[in-house]
Each structure stands twice: as C-alpha cells, then as structure tokens.
Amino acid sequence: MKRESKFELLRIVLICMVITLHYLNPEIGGALEYTKGTEINHVFALVLESICIIAVNVFVIITGYFGLKRMSQSLRKPFGLILLVIGYNLISRFVEVGMGEKALSINTILGIFIPANWYIIIYVALILIAPYINFLINSITKQQLEKLICLMFTIFVVWNTVFDILFDLFNIKMLGVSTITNNGSQSGYNIVNFILLYIIGSYIKKYNITIKIKYLLTIYISALFLTILMGNFTSTSWNYDNIFVIIMSVSFFVLWNQTVEIGNKRIINVIAKGTLGIYILHTKKVITEFLWGMFSIELYSHGGIVLFIINLLLCVVITYIICYVFDMLCRSIVRPISILLDRIKLLNSNIVQLGIKFDEGKKSE
C-alpha cells in the first residue's frame, strides 16, 4: 500500500504524544505527579496530558480508515508482531545487563518470552477479526452503520464513563456494572474500545465524512476543556473510553484529514517507519530508567515553566531518535528471521478468506 505522507506525519505526531504521556505518567516519568507543588507547571502538565491522551485512539482510527477493504488475513503479520515484541524484549534486556543491570533470572527470562504489551496484543486480536468487521460494515447501509456506532457509543462509552466518574469521585467499589468486564472497563484498555474506533475509522473512509472546520474546532476544544476540568477531580477523565477522549480522538482525526495536505514527502515516510518500534521500545527500562534518569524530570518539574518545557521537548526528541536508531538496528538483526517467516507457507496462507469485494460507497443509503 502506498504511504500517504500526511498520515505518516500524523503517526509521528501521535508517537511523540505517547512518549509525552509516559513522561507525565506518575509510574514512569512522573512529571504529572512531580508538578503538583508548582501550580503553573501542573496546569501545563494537565493540559498536555489531556491533549496527548487521544494518541492510541487515533492510531486505531487510522487502522480502521486504511483497513476497510481487507477481506482476508494470514497469520504472518500477527505472528510477526508477537515475535517483534519478544525480539525487542531480548535485545533490550541484553543492553540493560551490559549497562549494569542484574543478570538474567527465571522471572526475567519468562518476561522476555511472554509478549506482555497490551497495545500489541489487542491490536493483533483486532486485525485477526478485522475482515469480519469489514464484511459487516460493507454489508449494511450507511444509516444502519450510524445506528450501530451510536448504539456501541452509548453502551460502551457513555455508560462506562458515567459510572467510572461516579465510582472514582465517591470511592465506590462495585462489581458487575460495566458493560466491558465484571470489574470496570479497564480504562479503555480493551478490544471493545478498539473495535468501536476501528468501525468509526472505516465509516469516515467509506463515506468520506467531512464536517465544517469551525464545528470540528468547537467540538474538539469543548471536549478538551471538559477533559482538563475533570482531570482536576478524577483520573478517569483520561480513560481511553471516556466520552470526551473519544470525541476528541474522532474530531482530531477528521480535522487532520480535512486540513493537512503535504503531498508525498519521502523524508516523512522514512521517519515514520519506526513508529511501531518506538512504541514498543520507549517504555523499556533502558529508556525510562537509564536515559530518562539523565533528564532529572523531578528536578525540572519543580523548576521554571520554560526549563520544564525544554526538558520535556528534549526528552521526547532524544527518545524518538534513540529508539528509531535502535529499531533500525534491531530490524537489521531480525531481518533473516523475517525473511524465513515470509517463506513459511502456513503463516502466509489466509486463515480468514471471505472472498468478497465491495464497491466503495455501496449500500450508502
């Protein structure tokens, strides 16, 4: 498939947002927690968290936007993604040991060979069932598809958002209320949210959805404002399946699709090639502890706003560059394995083959 540079640029922006989220994350970079004693820095961190929280959702919308016509699926891509996570686990672990980390143990060895990456695992599940989702989308009318999206949005987004907020604000512990799992919606880290976003992306593509820019901006800014406001009271405002996060994600994607036109830029396509590898690599200990430790995030979070912003930007850019280079090196190392996988007939045979072609815009009434 020919790469469209405006979407490759979007992928670059999104992966920088993801790195920013982890810079702010209290359990990784910690900046959102560290800034609590400095009002202006904390407000900036809240705004940034609310802007960047859409990144993963928009990645999934892109998948739906470009995946609409796929009516078959082999095991090659899913299997390759799982092996990629394991391979990067192995290589990064050896780098960590070389930098003074304790030697390998049974637990760390198991950690290497179990591909524990929530995004990749759910993404693999999504692309395996995507042909069936596409068949459904292409088999029903536009009105029926819109009703499906509204129904899913109400059941899986609105319902869960209301109870997530109430339970968090009033510290209520109650099982069996969520429409996703017995114990809540898992903050949107689930296949249902991915399927909804995929369907929305496919809907935008199939029917070439456009909205007036002034309305898009109003919707996006309003949802952003409410997310920031709620973020002062509850962390559920940054759930991936929060109603305002979903609205921001969709409006941002449509806005980008309608306004950004840059033609075919080879340099952008090359830089964007590493986004998946960067996503996998940037949360490894060699990055979050060794590299980010050099940025003294806690110190700059308490300092002046200008220095805090400079520290953040440097951290994001340098992390991107290092992970990109590391990704290219890793891909060179594992290329023989990739070539071998391409030759295995079983992996490259379609496990899903619907054998149906639909014309764009069919059943649009």
CSV table of C-alpha atoms in Angstrom, one decimal:
chain,number,residue,atom,x,y,z
A,1,MET,CA,0.0,0.0,0.0
A,2,LYS,CA,1.3,3.4,-1.0
A,3,ARG,CA,2.1,5.5,2.1
A,4,GLU,CA,0.3,8.8,2.4
A,5,SER,CA,2.7,11.3,3.9
A,6,LYS,CA,0.0,13.3,5.8
A,7,PHE,CA,-0.9,10.2,7.7
A,8,GLU,CA,2.7,9.2,8.2
A,9,LEU,CA,3.3,12.7,9.7
A,10,LEU,CA,0.2,12.1,11.9
A,11,ARG,CA,1.8,8.8,13.1
A,12,ILE,CA,5.0,10.8,14.1
A,13,VAL,CA,2.9,13.3,16.0
A,14,LEU,CA,1.0,10.5,17.7
A,15,ILE,CA,4.1,8.6,18.8
A,16,CYS,CA,5.5,11.9,20.2
A,17,MET,CA,2.2,12.2,22.1
A,18,VAL,CA,2.6,8.7,23.5
A,19,ILE,CA,6.2,9.4,24.7
A,20,THR,CA,4.9,12.7,26.3
A,21,LEU,CA,2.1,10.7,28.1
A,22,HIS,CA,4.7,8.4,29.6
A,23,TYR,CA,6.9,11.3,30.5
A,24,LEU,CA,3.9,12.6,32.5
A,25,ASN,CA,2.8,9.2,33.8
A,26,PRO,CA,3.2,9.0,37.6
A,27,GLU,CA,4.5,5.5,37.3
A,28,ILE,CA,7.0,6.1,34.5
A,29,GLY,CA,8.4,9.6,34.0
A,30,GLY,CA,6.3,11.0,36.9
A,31,ALA,CA,6.1,14.6,35.8
A,32,LEU,CA,2.3,14.9,36.4
A,33,GLU,CA,2.8,13.9,40.0
A,34,TYR,CA,6.0,15.9,40.5
A,35,THR,CA,4.5,19.2,39.3
A,36,LYS,CA,1.8,19.2,42.0
A,37,GLY,CA,3.8,21.6,44.1
A,38,THR,CA,4.2,24.1,41.2
A,39,GLU,CA,0.9,25.4,40.0
A,40,ILE,CA,1.8,26.7,36.6
A,41,ASN,CA,3.8,23.5,35.7
A,42,HIS,CA,0.9,21.4,37.0
A,43,VAL,CA,-1.7,23.2,34.9
A,44,PHE,CA,0.6,22.8,31.8
A,45,ALA,CA,1.0,19.1,32.6
A,46,LEU,CA,-2.8,18.7,32.9
A,47,VAL,CA,-3.4,20.4,29.6
A,48,LEU,CA,-0.7,18.4,27.9
A,49,GLU,CA,-2.0,15.1,29.3
A,50,SER,CA,-5.5,16.0,28.0
A,51,ILE,CA,-4.2,16.9,24.6
A,52,CYS,CA,-2.0,13.8,24.2
A,53,ILE,CA,-4.4,11.2,25.7
A,54,ILE,CA,-6.0,10.7,22.2
A,55,ALA,CA,-2.9,9.2,20.6
A,56,VAL,CA,-3.7,5.5,21.0
A,57,ASN,CA,-7.3,6.0,19.9
A,58,VAL,CA,-6.2,7.9,16.8
A,59,PHE,CA,-3.8,5.1,15.9
A,60,VAL,CA,-6.7,2.6,16.0
A,61,ILE,CA,-8.9,5.0,13.9
A,62,ILE,CA,-6.1,5.1,11.3
A,63,THR,CA,-6.1,1.3,11.3
A,64,GLY,CA,-9.9,1.3,10.5
A,65,TYR,CA,-9.5,4.0,7.9
A,66,PHE,CA,-7.0,2.1,5.9
A,67,GLY,CA,-8.2,-1.5,6.7
A,68,LEU,CA,-11.8,-1.2,5.4
A,69,LYS,CA,-11.2,-3.2,2.2
A,70,ARG,CA,-9.3,-6.1,3.7
A,71,MET,CA,-11.3,-9.3,3.4
A,72,SER,CA,-8.5,-11.8,4.2
A,73,GLN,CA,-5.9,-12.2,6.9
A,74,SER,CA,-3.0,-14.6,7.3
A,75,LEU,CA,-1.0,-15.3,10.5
A,76,ARG,CA,2.1,-13.6,9.1
A,77,LYS,CA,1.5,-10.1,10.5
A,78,PRO,CA,0.1,-11.1,13.9
A,79,PHE,CA,2.9,-13.7,14.4
A,80,GLY,CA,5.5,-11.3,13.2
A,81,LEU,CA,4.3,-8.6,15.7
A,82,ILE,CA,4.4,-11.1,18.6
A,83,LEU,CA,7.9,-12.1,17.6
A,84,LEU,CA,8.9,-8.4,17.3
A,85,VAL,CA,7.9,-7.8,20.9
A,86,ILE,CA,9.8,-10.9,22.1
A,87,GLY,CA,12.9,-9.9,20.0
A,88,TYR,CA,12.9,-6.4,21.3
A,89,ASN,CA,12.5,-7.7,24.8
A,90,LEU,CA,15.5,-9.9,24.3
A,91,ILE,CA,17.8,-7.3,22.8
A,92,SER,CA,16.8,-4.5,25.2
A,93,ARG,CA,17.4,-6.9,28.1
A,94,PHE,CA,20.9,-7.7,27.0
A,95,VAL,CA,21.6,-4.0,26.6
A,96,GLU,CA,20.3,-3.5,30.2
A,97,VAL,CA,22.6,-6.2,31.5
A,98,GLY,CA,25.5,-4.7,29.6
A,99,MET,CA,24.7,-1.4,31.4
A,100,GLY,CA,25.0,-2.9,34.8
A,101,GLU,CA,21.5,-4.4,35.4
A,102,LYS,CA,21.4,-7.6,37.4
A,103,ALA,CA,22.0,-10.8,35.4
A,104,LEU,CA,19.1,-12.8,33.9
A,105,SER,CA,16.9,-14.8,36.3
A,106,ILE,CA,14.0,-17.2,35.7
A,107,ASN,CA,11.5,-14.3,36.1
A,108,THR,CA,13.3,-12.0,33.7
A,109,ILE,CA,13.6,-14.8,31.1
A,110,LEU,CA,9.9,-15.5,31.3
A,111,GLY,CA,9.3,-11.8,31.0
A,112,ILE,CA,11.3,-11.8,27.7
A,113,PHE,CA,9.4,-14.6,26.1
A,114,ILE,CA,5.9,-13.6,27.2
A,115,PRO,CA,4.9,-10.7,24.8
A,116,ALA,CA,3.4,-8.5,27.5
A,117,ASN,CA,2.4,-5.4,25.6
A,118,TRP,CA,-1.2,-4.5,25.9
A,119,TYR,CA,-1.4,-2.5,22.7
A,120,ILE,CA,0.2,-5.1,20.5
A,121,ILE,CA,-1.9,-8.0,22.0
A,122,ILE,CA,-5.2,-6.2,21.4
A,123,TYR,CA,-4.1,-4.9,18.0
A,124,VAL,CA,-3.3,-8.5,17.0
A,125,ALA,CA,-6.7,-9.6,18.1
A,126,LEU,CA,-8.3,-6.7,16.2
A,127,ILE,CA,-6.5,-7.4,12.8
A,128,LEU,CA,-7.4,-11.1,13.1
A,129,ILE,CA,-11.1,-10.3,13.3
A,130,ALA,CA,-11.0,-7.2,11.1
A,131,PRO,CA,-12.1,-9.0,7.8
A,132,TYR,CA,-15.4,-9.9,9.6
A,133,ILE,CA,-15.8,-6.4,10.8
A,134,ASN,CA,-15.2,-5.1,7.3
A,135,PHE,CA,-17.7,-7.6,5.9
A,136,LEU,CA,-20.3,-6.2,8.3
A,137,ILE,CA,-19.5,-2.6,7.5
A,138,ASN,CA,-19.8,-3.3,3.8
A,139,SER,CA,-23.0,-5.3,4.1
A,140,ILE,CA,-25.1,-2.8,5.8
A,141,THR,CA,-26.4,0.7,4.8
A,142,LYS,CA,-25.0,3.9,6.0
A,143,GLN,CA,-27.9,4.5,8.2
A,144,GLN,CA,-27.6,1.1,9.8
A,145,LEU,CA,-23.9,1.6,10.4
A,146,GLU,CA,-24.5,5.0,12.0
A,147,LYS,CA,-27.1,3.4,14.3
A,148,LEU,CA,-24.5,0.7,15.2
A,149,ILE,CA,-21.9,3.3,16.1
A,150,CYS,CA,-24.4,5.3,18.2
A,151,LEU,CA,-25.5,2.1,20.0
A,152,MET,CA,-21.9,1.0,20.7
A,153,PHE,CA,-21.0,4.5,21.8
A,154,THR,CA,-23.9,4.6,24.2
A,155,ILE,CA,-23.4,1.1,25.6
A,156,PHE,CA,-19.6,1.0,25.8
A,157,VAL,CA,-18.6,4.7,26.2
A,158,VAL,CA,-21.4,6.8,27.7
A,159,TRP,CA,-22.5,4.1,30.2
A,160,ASN,CA,-19.0,3.3,31.4
A,161,THR,CA,-17.9,7.0,31.6
A,162,VAL,CA,-20.8,7.9,33.9
A,163,PHE,CA,-20.1,5.0,36.3
A,164,ASP,CA,-16.3,5.4,36.1
A,165,ILE,CA,-16.5,9.0,37.2
A,166,LEU,CA,-19.1,8.4,39.9
A,167,PHE,CA,-17.2,5.4,41.4
A,168,ASP,CA,-13.9,7.3,41.4
A,169,LEU,CA,-15.3,10.5,42.9
A,170,PHE,CA,-17.2,8.8,45.7
A,171,ASN,CA,-14.7,6.0,46.1
A,172,ILE,CA,-17.3,3.3,45.4
A,173,LYS,CA,-16.2,-0.3,44.8
A,174,MET,CA,-18.8,-2.3,43.0
A,175,LEU,CA,-18.6,-5.2,40.5
A,176,GLY,CA,-20.9,-6.1,37.7
A,177,VAL,CA,-21.8,-2.6,36.5
A,178,SER,CA,-19.5,-2.2,33.5
A,179,THR,CA,-20.6,-3.4,30.0
A,180,ILE,CA,-17.0,-4.5,29.3
A,181,THR,CA,-15.8,-6.6,32.2
A,182,ASN,CA,-17.1,-7.6,35.7
A,183,ASN,CA,-14.6,-5.2,37.2
A,184,GLY,CA,-14.9,-2.0,35.2
A,185,SER,CA,-14.0,-1.0,31.6
A,186,GLN,CA,-10.2,-1.3,32.3
A,187,SER,CA,-9.9,2.4,31.4
A,188,GLY,CA,-10.4,1.6,27.7
A,189,TYR,CA,-7.6,-0.9,27.5
A,190,ASN,CA,-9.8,-3.4,25.8
A,191,ILE,CA,-10.8,-4.9,22.5
A,192,VAL,CA,-14.3,-3.4,22.6
A,193,ASN,CA,-12.9,0.1,22.5
A,194,PHE,CA,-10.6,-0.8,19.7
A,195,ILE,CA,-13.5,-2.3,17.6
A,196,LEU,CA,-15.6,0.8,18.1
A,197,LEU,CA,-12.7,3.1,17.0
A,198,TYR,CA,-11.9,0.8,14.1
A,199,ILE,CA,-15.5,1.0,12.9
A,200,ILE,CA,-15.5,4.8,13.2
A,201,GLY,CA,-12.3,5.0,11.1
A,202,SER,CA,-13.8,2.7,8.5
A,203,TYR,CA,-17.0,4.8,8.5
A,204,ILE,CA,-15.1,8.0,7.9
A,205,LYS,CA,-13.2,6.4,5.0
A,206,LYS,CA,-16.2,4.6,3.4
A,207,TYR,CA,-18.5,7.6,3.3
A,208,ASN,CA,-15.8,10.3,3.1
A,209,ILE,CA,-17.1,12.1,6.2
A,210,THR,CA,-16.4,15.8,6.3
A,211,ILE,CA,-17.5,18.4,8.8
A,212,LYS,CA,-17.1,22.2,8.7
A,213,ILE,CA,-13.8,23.2,10.3
A,214,LYS,CA,-15.5,25.6,12.7
A,215,TYR,CA,-17.7,22.9,14.1
A,216,LEU,CA,-14.8,20.4,14.4
A,217,LEU,CA,-12.7,23.0,16.3
A,218,THR,CA,-15.7,23.8,18.6
A,219,ILE,CA,-16.3,20.1,19.3
A,220,TYR,CA,-12.6,19.4,19.9
A,221,ILE,CA,-11.9,22.4,22.1
A,222,SER,CA,-15.1,21.9,24.2
A,223,ALA,CA,-14.2,18.2,24.8
A,224,LEU,CA,-10.6,19.2,25.6
A,225,PHE,CA,-11.7,21.9,28.1
A,226,LEU,CA,-14.1,19.4,29.8
A,227,THR,CA,-11.3,16.8,30.0
A,228,ILE,CA,-8.9,19.3,31.6
A,229,LEU,CA,-11.6,20.4,34.0
A,230,MET,CA,-12.4,16.8,35.0
A,231,GLY,CA,-8.7,16.0,35.3
A,232,ASN,CA,-8.6,18.1,38.5
A,233,PHE,CA,-11.1,15.8,40.2
A,234,THR,CA,-10.7,12.4,38.7
A,235,SER,CA,-8.1,10.5,36.7
A,236,THR,CA,-10.9,8.7,34.8
A,237,SER,CA,-11.1,11.8,32.6
A,238,TRP,CA,-8.1,10.3,30.8
A,239,ASN,CA,-9.5,6.8,30.2
A,240,TYR,CA,-9.3,5.8,26.6
A,241,ASP,CA,-13.0,5.1,26.6
A,242,ASN,CA,-14.0,8.3,28.3
A,243,ILE,CA,-16.7,10.1,26.3
A,244,PHE,CA,-14.7,13.3,25.9
A,245,VAL,CA,-11.5,11.4,24.9
A,246,ILE,CA,-13.4,9.5,22.2
A,247,ILE,CA,-14.9,12.7,20.9
A,248,MET,CA,-11.5,14.5,20.9
A,249,SER,CA,-9.9,11.5,19.1
A,250,VAL,CA,-12.5,11.4,16.3
A,251,SER,CA,-12.7,15.2,15.8
A,252,PHE,CA,-8.9,15.5,15.8
A,253,PHE,CA,-8.6,12.8,13.1
A,254,VAL,CA,-11.3,14.3,10.9
A,255,LEU,CA,-9.8,17.7,11.4
A,256,TRP,CA,-6.3,16.4,10.4
A,257,ASN,CA,-7.7,14.5,7.4
A,258,GLN,CA,-9.5,17.6,6.1
A,259,THR,CA,-6.8,20.3,6.7
A,260,VAL,CA,-3.4,18.7,6.3
A,261,GLU,CA,-2.2,18.3,2.7
A,262,ILE,CA,1.6,17.8,2.2
A,263,GLY,CA,1.8,15.5,-0.8
A,264,ASN,CA,4.3,12.7,-0.9
A,265,LYS,CA,7.4,13.5,1.3
A,266,ARG,CA,9.9,10.7,1.4
A,267,ILE,CA,11.7,12.0,4.5
A,268,ILE,CA,8.5,11.9,6.5
A,269,ASN,CA,7.7,8.4,5.3
A,270,VAL,CA,11.2,7.3,6.3
A,271,ILE,CA,11.0,8.9,9.8
A,272,ALA,CA,7.5,7.4,10.3
A,273,LYS,CA,8.7,3.9,9.5
A,274,GLY,CA,9.9,3.4,13.1
A,275,THR,CA,6.8,4.4,15.0
A,276,LEU,CA,5.7,0.9,15.9
A,277,GLY,CA,9.2,0.0,17.1
A,278,ILE,CA,9.5,3.3,19.0
A,279,TYR,CA,6.1,2.5,20.7
A,280,ILE,CA,7.5,-0.9,21.9
A,281,LEU,CA,11.0,0.3,22.8
A,282,HIS,CA,10.4,3.6,24.6
A,283,THR,CA,9.0,2.0,27.7
A,284,LYS,CA,11.9,-0.4,28.2
A,285,LYS,CA,13.9,0.1,31.3
A,286,VAL,CA,17.0,1.1,29.3
A,287,ILE,CA,14.9,4.2,28.2
A,288,THR,CA,12.7,5.0,31.2
A,289,GLU,CA,15.4,4.5,33.9
A,290,PHE,CA,18.8,4.9,32.3
A,291,LEU,CA,18.0,7.5,29.6
A,292,TRP,CA,15.2,9.4,31.3
A,293,GLY,CA,17.2,9.4,34.6
A,294,MET,CA,19.7,11.7,32.9
A,295,PHE,CA,16.9,14.3,32.3
A,296,SER,CA,16.2,14.8,36.1
A,297,ILE,CA,12.5,15.0,35.4
A,298,GLU,CA,11.6,15.6,39.1
A,299,LEU,CA,14.0,18.5,39.4
A,300,TYR,CA,12.8,20.3,36.2
A,301,SER,CA,9.1,19.6,37.2
A,302,HIS,CA,9.6,21.8,40.2
A,303,GLY,CA,11.6,24.5,38.3
A,304,GLY,CA,10.6,27.3,35.9
A,305,ILE,CA,8.0,26.6,33.2
A,306,VAL,CA,10.4,27.4,30.4
A,307,LEU,CA,13.0,24.9,31.6
A,308,PHE,CA,10.3,22.3,32.2
A,309,ILE,CA,9.1,22.6,28.6
A,310,ILE,CA,12.6,22.5,27.2
A,311,ASN,CA,13.3,19.4,29.3
A,312,LEU,CA,10.2,17.7,28.1
A,313,LEU,CA,10.9,18.5,24.4
A,314,LEU,CA,14.5,17.3,24.6
A,315,CYS,CA,13.3,14.1,26.3
A,316,VAL,CA,10.7,13.4,23.6
A,317,VAL,CA,13.0,14.2,20.7
A,318,ILE,CA,16.0,12.3,22.0
A,319,THR,CA,13.9,9.3,23.0
A,320,TYR,CA,12.4,9.3,19.5
A,321,ILE,CA,15.9,9.4,17.8
A,322,ILE,CA,17.5,6.8,20.1
A,323,CYS,CA,14.5,4.4,19.8
A,324,TYR,CA,14.4,5.0,16.0
A,325,VAL,CA,18.1,4.1,15.6
A,326,PHE,CA,17.7,1.1,17.9
A,327,ASP,CA,14.6,0.0,16.0
A,328,MET,CA,16.5,0.1,12.7
A,329,LEU,CA,19.4,-1.9,14.2
A,330,CYS,CA,17.0,-4.4,15.7
A,331,ARG,CA,15.2,-4.8,12.4
A,332,SER,CA,18.6,-5.5,10.7
A,333,ILE,CA,19.3,-8.2,13.3
A,334,VAL,CA,16.0,-9.9,12.9
A,335,ARG,CA,15.7,-9.5,9.1
A,336,PRO,CA,16.8,-13.1,8.4
A,337,ILE,CA,14.0,-14.3,10.7
A,338,SER,CA,11.6,-12.1,8.9
A,339,ILE,CA,12.7,-13.5,5.5
A,340,LEU,CA,12.3,-17.0,6.9
A,341,LEU,CA,8.7,-16.2,8.1
A,342,ASP,CA,7.9,-15.0,4.6
A,343,ARG,CA,8.8,-18.4,3.3
A,344,ILE,CA,6.6,-20.4,5.7
A,345,LYS,CA,3.5,-21.3,3.7
A,346,LEU,CA,1.4,-22.0,6.8
A,347,LEU,CA,1.9,-18.5,8.1
A,348,ASN,CA,1.3,-16.8,4.8
A,349,SER,CA,-1.9,-18.7,4.0
A,350,ASN,CA,-5.1,-16.9,4.7
A,351,ILE,CA,-6.8,-18.1,7.8
A,352,VAL,CA,-9.6,-15.7,7.0
A,353,GLN,CA,-10.7,-15.5,3.4
A,354,LEU,CA,-14.1,-14.0,2.8
A,355,GLY,CA,-13.5,-13.7,-1.0
A,356,ILE,CA,-15.9,-10.8,-1.3
A,357,LYS,CA,-15.4,-7.4,-3.0
A,358,PHE,CA,-17.4,-4.4,-2.3
A,359,ASP,CA,-17.6,-1.2,-4.3
A,360,GLU,CA,-16.7,2.0,-2.4
A,361,GLY,CA,-19.9,3.7,-1.3
A,362,LYS,CA,-22.1,0.6,-1.9
A,363,LYS,CA,-25.2,0.5,0.3
A,364,SER,CA,-24.7,4.1,1.2
A,365,GLU,CA,-28.3,4.9,1.5
